[in-house]
Coordinates of N, CA and C in Angstrom, one line a residue:
M1 N -2.7 -4.8 -51.9 CA -2.4 -4.7 -50.5 C -3.4 -4.8 -49.6
S2 N -3.3 -5.6 -48.8 CA -4.2 -5.9 -47.5 C -4.1 -4.8 -46.3
N3 N -3.3 -4.2 -46.1 CA -2.8 -3.4 -45.2 C -3.3 -1.8 -45.3
N4 N -4.2 -1.5 -46.2 CA -4.5 -0.1 -46.2 C -5.5 0.2 -45.2
S5 N -6.3 -0.4 -44.5 CA -7.1 -0.2 -43.6 C -6.3 0.2 -42.4
I6 N -5.0 0.0 -42.2 CA -4.1 0.5 -41.1 C -4.3 2.0 -41.1
F7 N -4.1 2.8 -42.2 CA -4.4 4.1 -42.4 C -5.6 4.7 -41.7
D8 N -6.9 4.0 -41.7 CA -8.1 4.1 -40.7 C -8.3 4.0 -39.2
K9 N -7.3 3.4 -39.2 CA -7.0 2.9 -37.7 C -6.7 4.4 -36.5
D10 N -7.1 4.4 -35.2 CA -6.5 5.3 -34.4 C -5.3 4.9 -33.9
Y11 N -4.4 5.2 -33.2 CA -3.2 4.9 -32.9 C -3.0 3.8 -31.8
F12 N -3.7 3.9 -31.2 CA -4.2 2.6 -30.0 C -4.3 1.7 -31.1
E13 N -5.0 1.3 -31.7 CA -5.5 -0.1 -32.7 C -3.9 -0.1 -33.3
I14 N -3.6 1.1 -33.8 CA -1.8 0.4 -34.5 C -1.4 -0.4 -34.0
F15 N -1.1 0.2 -32.5 CA -0.1 -0.5 -31.5 C -0.8 -1.5 -31.1
G16 N -1.9 -2.2 -30.8 CA -2.7 -3.2 -30.5 C -2.7 -2.9 -29.1
L17 N -3.2 -1.8 -28.6 CA -3.1 -1.2 -27.2 C -4.9 -0.9 -26.9
N18 N -4.8 -1.3 -25.5 CA -6.5 -0.5 -25.5 C -6.8 1.1 -25.7
R19 N -7.6 1.4 -25.7 CA -7.6 2.9 -25.8 C -8.1 3.2 -24.7
Q20 N -6.8 3.8 -23.8 CA -7.3 4.5 -22.8 C -6.0 5.4 -22.4
F21 N -5.6 6.2 -21.0 CA -4.9 6.9 -21.0 C -3.5 6.3 -20.4
K22 N -3.8 5.7 -19.6 CA -3.0 4.6 -18.9 C -1.9 3.6 -20.1
Q23 N -0.7 4.0 -20.2 CA 0.1 3.0 -20.7 C 1.1 2.6 -20.4
D24 N 1.8 1.4 -20.5 CA 2.8 0.9 -20.3 C 4.2 1.1 -21.3
P25 N 5.0 2.1 -21.0 CA 6.0 2.7 -22.0 C 6.7 1.5 -22.7
V26 N 7.1 0.4 -22.2 CA 7.5 -0.4 -22.2 C 6.6 -1.4 -23.6
E27 N 5.9 -1.2 -23.3 CA 4.8 -2.2 -24.0 C 4.6 -1.3 -25.7
I28 N 4.9 -0.1 -25.4 CA 4.6 0.8 -26.5 C 6.0 0.6 -27.4
R29 N 6.8 1.0 -26.8 CA 8.7 0.5 -27.2 C 8.1 -0.6 -28.2
K30 N 8.0 -1.9 -27.3 CA 8.1 -3.2 -27.7 C 7.3 -3.8 -28.9
Q31 N 6.0 -2.8 -29.2 CA 5.1 -2.8 -30.4 C 5.6 -2.1 -31.4
Y32 N 6.0 -1.0 -31.1 CA 6.5 0.0 -32.1 C 7.8 -0.6 -33.1
L33 N 8.9 -1.4 -31.9 CA 9.9 -1.9 -32.7 C 9.3 -3.2 -33.7
R34 N 8.3 -3.8 -33.2 CA 7.6 -5.3 -34.0 C 6.9 -4.1 -35.3
L35 N 6.4 -3.3 -35.2 CA 5.9 -2.7 -36.5 C 6.7 -2.3 -37.3
Q36 N 7.9 -1.5 -36.7 CA 8.7 -1.1 -37.8 C 9.6 -2.2 -38.2
S37 N 9.8 -3.2 -37.5 CA 10.6 -4.5 -37.9 C 9.9 -5.0 -39.0
N38 N 8.4 -5.0 -39.2 CA 7.6 -5.7 -40.3 C 7.8 -4.6 -41.7
F39 N 7.3 -3.1 -40.9 CA 7.3 -2.1 -42.1 C 8.5 -1.4 -42.5
H40 N 9.3 -1.2 -42.3 CA 10.4 -0.4 -42.1 C 10.3 -0.4 -44.1
P41 N 10.8 0.8 -44.5 CA 10.9 1.0 -45.9 C 11.8 0.3 -46.3
D42 N 12.8 0.2 -45.9 CA 14.1 -0.6 -46.0 C 13.6 -2.0 -46.6
N43 N 12.7 -2.5 -45.9 CA 12.5 -4.0 -46.0 C 12.0 -4.3 -47.3
F44 N 11.7 -3.0 -47.9 CA 10.9 -2.9 -49.7 C 11.4 -2.0 -50.4
A45 N 12.8 -2.4 -50.5 CA 13.7 -1.7 -50.9 C 13.7 -2.3 -52.9
N46 N 13.0 -3.5 -53.1 CA 13.4 -4.2 -54.1 C 11.6 -4.0 -54.7
H47 N 10.5 -3.7 -54.0 CA 9.3 -3.8 -54.6 C 8.9 -2.3 -55.4
S48 N 8.1 -2.6 -56.2 CA 7.9 -1.5 -57.0 C 7.7 0.0 -56.2
S49 N 7.8 1.1 -57.2 CA 7.5 2.3 -56.3 C 6.6 2.8 -55.7
Y50 N 5.1 2.4 -55.9 CA 3.8 2.9 -55.4 C 4.6 1.5 -53.8
E51 N 4.7 0.5 -53.8 CA 4.8 0.2 -52.4 C 5.5 0.5 -51.7
K52 N 6.7 1.2 -52.0 CA 7.9 1.6 -51.5 C 7.3 2.8 -50.9
Q53 N 6.7 3.6 -51.7 CA 5.7 4.9 -50.9 C 4.9 4.4 -50.1
Y54 N 4.0 3.5 -49.8 CA 3.2 3.0 -49.2 C 3.7 2.9 -48.1
F55 N 5.0 1.7 -47.9 CA 5.7 1.7 -46.8 C 5.9 2.8 -45.9
L56 N 6.8 3.5 -47.0 CA 7.6 5.2 -46.2 C 6.0 5.4 -45.5
Q57 N 4.8 6.0 -46.3 CA 3.7 6.6 -45.2 C 3.4 6.1 -44.5
L58 N 3.5 4.4 -44.5 CA 2.9 3.8 -43.4 C 4.1 3.8 -42.2
S59 N 5.6 3.8 -42.6 CA 6.8 3.9 -41.3 C 6.1 5.4 -40.7
T60 N 6.0 6.7 -41.4 CA 5.7 7.6 -41.0 C 4.6 7.6 -39.9
L61 N 3.7 7.2 -40.3 CA 2.5 7.1 -39.4 C 2.7 6.3 -38.3
I62 N 3.5 5.2 -37.9 CA 3.8 4.4 -36.9 C 4.7 5.4 -36.5
N63 N 5.4 5.9 -36.9 CA 7.0 6.9 -36.2 C 5.6 8.0 -35.2
D64 N 4.9 8.4 -35.9 CA 3.7 9.6 -35.4 C 3.0 8.9 -34.3
A65 N 2.7 7.9 -34.4 CA 2.2 7.5 -33.5 C 2.6 7.3 -32.3
Y66 N 3.6 6.6 -32.7 CA 5.0 6.2 -31.4 C 5.4 7.4 -30.4
Q67 N 5.6 8.6 -31.2 CA 5.9 9.9 -30.7 C 4.7 10.2 -29.7
I68 N 3.4 10.5 -30.3 CA 2.2 10.6 -29.2 C 1.6 9.5 -28.5
L69 N 1.9 8.3 -28.4 CA 1.4 7.5 -27.6 C 2.8 7.6 -26.5
M70 N 4.0 7.3 -26.9 CA 4.7 7.8 -25.8 C 4.8 9.3 -24.9
S71 N 4.1 9.8 -25.4 CA 4.2 11.6 -24.5 C 3.1 11.6 -23.7
P72 N 2.9 11.0 -22.7 CA 1.7 11.2 -21.6 C 0.7 12.4 -22.3
L73 N 1.6 13.7 -22.2 CA 0.6 14.9 -22.7 C 0.3 14.5 -24.5
K74 N 1.0 14.6 -25.3 CA 0.6 14.1 -26.4 C -0.5 12.9 -26.3
R75 N -0.6 12.2 -25.5 CA -1.1 10.6 -25.6 C -2.7 11.5 -25.2
A76 N -2.9 12.4 -23.9 CA -3.7 12.8 -23.6 C -4.8 13.6 -24.5
Q77 N -4.0 14.2 -25.4 CA -4.6 15.2 -26.0 C -5.2 14.3 -27.0
Y78 N -4.3 13.6 -27.8 CA -4.8 12.4 -28.8 C -6.0 12.0 -28.5
L79 N -6.2 11.3 -27.1 CA -7.1 10.3 -26.5 C -8.0 11.3 -26.6
F80 N -8.1 12.7 -25.9 CA -9.2 13.3 -25.3 C -10.2 13.6 -27.1
A81 N -9.0 14.4 -27.9 CA -9.7 14.5 -29.5 C -10.2 13.7 -29.8
H82 N -9.8 12.3 -29.7 CA -10.4 11.5 -30.6 C -11.5 11.0 -30.1
L83 N -12.0 11.2 -28.5 CA -13.1 10.5 -28.0 C -14.2 11.6 -27.8
M84 N -14.0 12.7 -28.0 CA -14.8 14.0 -27.9 C -14.8 14.4 -29.3
Q85 N -14.0 13.9 -30.4 CA -13.9 14.2 -31.8 C -14.2 15.2 -32.0
T86 N -12.9 16.3 -31.6 CA -12.9 17.8 -31.6 C -11.1 17.9 -31.9
K87 N -10.9 19.0 -31.5 CA -9.4 19.2 -32.1 C -8.6 19.0 -30.6
V88 N -7.3 19.1 -30.8 CA -6.5 19.1 -29.5 C -6.8 20.0 -28.5
V89 N -6.7 19.7 -27.4 CA -6.6 20.8 -26.0 C -5.4 21.6 -26.0
D90 N -5.4 22.9 -26.0 CA -4.2 23.6 -25.8 C -4.4 24.7 -24.3
S91 N -5.9 25.1 -24.2 CA -5.8 25.8 -23.4 C -7.5 25.5 -22.7
P92 N -7.5 25.5 -21.3 CA -8.7 25.1 -20.7 C -10.0 25.8 -21.2
D93 N -11.3 25.2 -21.0 CA -12.4 25.4 -21.5 C -12.4 26.8 -20.4
E94 N -13.4 27.4 -21.0 CA -13.4 29.3 -20.3 C -14.5 28.9 -19.0
N95 N -15.2 27.7 -18.9 CA -15.9 27.6 -17.7 C -15.1 26.8 -16.4
I96 N -14.0 26.8 -16.4 CA -13.0 26.4 -16.0 C -12.8 27.2 -14.6
S97 N -13.0 27.0 -13.2 CA -12.9 27.8 -12.1 C -11.6 29.2 -12.2
N98 N -11.9 30.1 -12.1 CA -10.9 31.3 -12.4 C -10.5 31.1 -10.8
S99 N -11.0 31.0 -10.1 CA -10.0 30.7 -8.6 C -8.7 29.6 -8.9
S100 N -9.3 28.7 -9.1 CA -8.4 27.4 -9.3 C -7.5 27.9 -10.3
H101 N -8.1 28.4 -11.5 CA -7.0 28.9 -12.5 C -5.7 30.0 -11.8
T102 N -6.7 30.6 -11.3 CA -5.7 31.8 -10.9 C -4.3 31.0 -9.7
A103 N -4.7 30.5 -8.9 CA -4.0 29.5 -8.0 C -3.0 29.1 -8.6
F104 N -3.3 28.3 -9.7 CA -2.1 27.4 -10.5 C -1.1 28.3 -11.2
L105 N -1.8 29.5 -11.7 CA -0.9 30.6 -12.5 C 0.3 31.0 -11.3
I106 N -0.3 31.5 -10.0 CA 0.5 31.8 -8.9 C 1.8 30.7 -8.8
E107 N 1.4 29.6 -8.6 CA 2.2 28.8 -8.4 C 2.9 28.6 -9.4
Q108 N 2.7 28.7 -10.8 CA 4.0 28.3 -11.6 C 4.6 29.4 -11.8
M109 N 4.3 31.0 -11.3 CA 4.9 31.8 -11.1 C 6.1 31.8 -10.2
S110 N 5.6 31.4 -9.4 CA 6.9 31.1 -8.0 C 7.5 29.8 -8.8
L111 N 7.0 28.8 -9.1 CA 8.2 28.0 -9.9 C 9.3 28.6 -10.6
R112 N 9.0 29.4 -11.6 CA 9.6 30.1 -12.5 C 10.4 30.8 -11.8
E113 N 10.0 31.6 -10.7 CA 10.9 32.5 -9.9 C 12.2 31.6 -9.0
E114 N 11.9 30.5 -8.6 CA 12.7 29.6 -8.2 C 14.1 29.1 -9.5
I115 N 13.1 28.8 -10.6 CA 14.3 28.4 -11.9 C 15.2 30.0 -12.4
E116 N 14.6 30.8 -12.0 CA 15.2 31.9 -13.0 C 16.4 32.1 -11.4
S117 N 16.3 31.8 -10.3 CA 17.2 32.2 -9.2 C 18.3 31.2 -9.5
L118 N 17.7 30.0 -9.5 CA 18.8 28.8 -9.8 C 19.9 29.1 -10.8
K119 N 19.7 29.9 -12.1 CA 20.2 30.0 -12.9 C 21.2 30.9 -12.9
S120 N 21.2 31.9 -11.9 CA 21.8 32.7 -11.3 C 22.7 32.6 -10.2
K121 N 22.3 31.6 -9.3 CA 22.6 31.0 -8.3 C 22.7 29.8 -8.2
P122 N 23.3 29.0 -8.9 CA 23.2 27.3 -8.9 C 23.1 27.0 -7.6
N123 N 22.2 26.0 -7.6 CA 22.5 25.3 -5.9 C 21.8 23.7 -6.5
S124 N 22.8 22.8 -6.1 CA 22.3 21.4 -6.6 C 21.5 21.0 -6.2
Q125 N 21.4 21.2 -4.3 CA 20.5 20.6 -3.7 C 19.2 21.1 -3.8
I126 N 18.9 22.2 -4.1 CA 17.5 23.1 -4.4 C 17.0 22.7 -5.9
L127 N 18.3 22.9 -6.9 CA 17.9 22.1 -7.9 C 17.2 20.8 -7.8
A128 N 18.1 19.5 -7.3 CA 17.4 18.2 -7.3 C 16.3 18.4 -6.1
E129 N 15.6 19.2 -5.4 CA 14.5 19.3 -5.0 C 13.2 19.7 -5.8
L130 N 13.9 20.8 -6.8 CA 12.8 21.5 -7.7 C 12.5 20.2 -8.6
K131 N 13.7 19.6 -8.9 CA 13.1 18.4 -9.9 C 12.2 17.5 -9.3
N132 N 12.5 17.0 -8.2 CA 11.9 16.0 -7.9 C 10.1 16.9 -7.7
K133 N 10.2 17.7 -7.1 CA 9.0 18.4 -6.7 C 8.1 18.4 -8.0
I134 N 8.6 19.0 -9.7 CA 8.0 19.1 -10.6 C 7.7 17.5 -11.2
S135 N 8.6 16.6 -11.3 CA 8.4 15.2 -11.2 C 7.0 14.5 -10.7
E136 N 6.9 14.9 -9.4 CA 5.9 14.3 -9.0 C 4.9 15.1 -9.0
M137 N 4.9 16.1 -9.7 CA 3.4 17.1 -10.0 C 2.9 16.4 -11.4
Q138 N 4.2 16.3 -12.4 CA 3.9 15.4 -13.2 C 2.9 14.1 -13.3
L139 N 3.7 13.6 -12.1 CA 2.9 12.0 -11.7 C 1.9 12.4 -11.2
Q140 N 1.5 13.1 -10.6 CA 0.1 13.7 -10.1 C -0.9 13.6 -11.3
Y141 N -0.5 14.4 -12.2 CA -1.0 14.9 -13.3 C -1.7 13.7 -13.8
E142 N -0.9 12.6 -14.3 CA -0.9 12.0 -15.0 C -1.7 10.7 -14.5
Q143 N -1.7 10.6 -13.2 CA -2.7 10.0 -12.1 C -4.2 10.5 -12.6
A144 N -4.0 11.6 -12.3 CA -5.3 12.5 -12.5 C -6.1 12.2 -13.8
L145 N -5.3 12.4 -14.6 CA -5.8 11.8 -16.1 C -6.1 10.4 -16.3
T146 N -5.6 9.7 -15.8 CA -5.8 8.0 -16.2 C -7.4 8.1 -15.1
H147 N -7.7 8.4 -14.0 CA -8.8 8.6 -13.6 C -9.7 9.3 -14.1
S148 N -9.8 10.5 -14.4 CA -10.5 11.0 -15.4 C -10.9 10.5 -16.8
F149 N -10.0 9.9 -17.3 CA -10.3 9.3 -18.8 C -10.9 8.2 -18.4
E150 N -10.6 7.0 -17.5 CA -11.6 6.3 -16.9 C -13.1 6.4 -16.5
Q151 N -13.4 7.4 -15.9 CA -14.5 7.8 -15.4 C -15.2 8.4 -16.7
L152 N -14.7 9.0 -18.0 CA -15.4 9.6 -19.2 C -15.4 8.6 -20.0
M153 N -15.1 7.4 -19.6 CA -15.0 5.9 -20.9 C -15.9 5.1 -20.4
S154 N -16.1 5.1 -18.9 CA -17.1 3.9 -18.3 C -18.2 4.1 -18.4
E155 N -18.8 5.2 -18.4 CA -20.0 5.1 -18.4 C -20.5 5.7 -19.8
K156 N -21.4 5.2 -21.0 CA -21.3 5.8 -22.3 C -22.8 6.9 -22.2
S157 N -23.7 6.0 -20.9 CA -25.0 6.8 -20.7 C -25.2 7.7 -19.7
Q158 N -23.7 8.3 -19.3 CA -23.7 9.1 -18.0 C -24.5 10.6 -18.5
E159 N -25.0 11.4 -17.7 CA -25.6 12.7 -17.6 C -24.9 13.6 -18.3
K160 N -25.6 14.4 -19.5 CA -24.5 15.0 -20.1 C -23.7 15.9 -19.0
Q161 N -24.6 16.7 -18.1 CA -23.9 17.4 -17.0 C -22.8 16.9 -16.3
Q162 N -22.7 15.5 -15.9 CA -21.2 14.9 -15.3 C -20.2 14.7 -16.2
K163 N -21.0 14.3 -17.8 CA -19.8 14.3 -18.9 C -19.3 15.3 -19.0
N164 N -19.8 16.6 -19.2 CA -19.5 18.0 -19.6 C -18.1 18.3 -18.3
I165 N -18.4 18.0 -17.1 CA -17.7 18.1 -15.9 C -16.3 17.7 -16.0
I166 N -16.6 16.3 -16.3 CA -15.1 15.4 -16.6 C -14.2 15.7 -17.4
Q167 N -14.9 16.4 -18.7 CA -14.4 17.1 -19.9 C -13.9 18.1 -19.4
Q168 N -14.4 19.2 -18.9 CA -13.3 19.9 -18.4 C -12.5 20.1 -17.5
E169 N -12.6 19.2 -16.9 CA -11.2 18.1 -15.8 C -10.6 18.0 -16.6
I170 N -10.6 17.1 -17.5 CA -9.9 16.3 -18.6 C -9.0 17.8 -19.4
E171 N -9.8 18.8 -19.7 CA -9.0 19.8 -20.5 C -8.3 20.7 -19.4
R172 N -8.5 21.1 -18.2 CA -7.6 21.6 -16.9 C -6.6 21.1 -17.0
L173 N -6.6 19.4 -16.7 CA -5.3 18.6 -17.0 C -4.3 19.0 -17.5
I174 N -4.6 18.6 -18.9 CA -3.9 18.8 -20.0 C -3.2 19.9 -19.9
F175 N -4.2 20.9 -20.1 CA -3.7 22.2 -20.0 C -2.5 22.7 -19.1
E176 N -2.5 22.3 -17.5 CA -1.9 22.4 -16.5 C -0.4 21.5 -16.7
L177 N -0.9 20.2 -17.2 CA 0.3 19.8 -17.3 C 1.4 20.3 -18.3
Q178 N 0.9 20.7 -18.9 CA 2.1 21.5 -20.4 C 2.9 22.3 -19.5
F179 N 2.5 22.9 -18.5 CA 3.1 23.7 -17.7 C 4.4 23.3 -17.1
Y180 N 3.8 22.3 -16.4 CA 5.1 21.3 -15.6 C 5.9 20.8 -17.1
L181 N 5.5 20.3 -17.7 CA 6.6 19.8 -18.8 C 7.5 20.8 -19.1
K182 N 7.3 21.8 -19.2 CA 7.9 23.1 -19.8 C 8.7 23.9 -18.8
L183 N 8.6 23.5 -17.6 CA 9.2 23.5 -16.1 C 10.3 22.8 -16.7
D184 N 10.1 21.2 -16.5 CA 11.0 20.4 -16.4 C 11.9 20.6 -17.5
E185 N 11.5 20.7 -18.8 CA 12.5 21.0 -19.8 C 13.6 22.2 -19.6
E186 N 12.9 23.3 -18.4 CA 14.0 24.4 -18.3 C 14.7 23.8 -17.5
L187 N 14.5 23.4 -16.4 CA 15.6 22.5 -15.3 C 16.3 21.8 -16.2
K188 N 16.3 21.0 -17.4 CA 16.9 20.3 -17.6 C 18.3 21.3 -18.5
N189 N 18.0 22.7 -18.8 CA 19.2 23.4 -19.2 C 19.9 24.2 -18.1
I190 N 19.7 24.0 -16.9 CA 20.9 24.5 -16.0 C 21.7 23.6 -15.5

């Protein structure tokens, strides 16, 4: 089978996408459907058990890649880990400014208080405003991640100190975006 090399490719390569943060969800979905139609295990029901197992593993790989590429947070974590040859970022580097981290956490506490207030006293107008605010923040973080990844990837020969600053910024953005996604999930349950 000539497709063994697909297991050595990163998710962007598998989907035929440029290795960058900014992606078109419609294109990701289109590539996913194309890959699944070509490699879905049901298409190989009459093949050997080895081939069936191979295409089951390939289908699982395609599904995993799809889940990661469709989620801005997971895509950022995956791309960062791939570029830095490191593990996925769950928390910011300790070098991130405590004052900016503190301000962010205070804002998060305030938003959580608003959500708790809405749970006890539902108000559709305030709920809609809060959903819009959080959606706008998510979009701002995605735009900032796009910019930071472009900076990181644009110059391979940039100074190590500058590269470290950009890496820390990406770590911070990924970390903080997680909070907004959690808030968004909480709002969906109100």
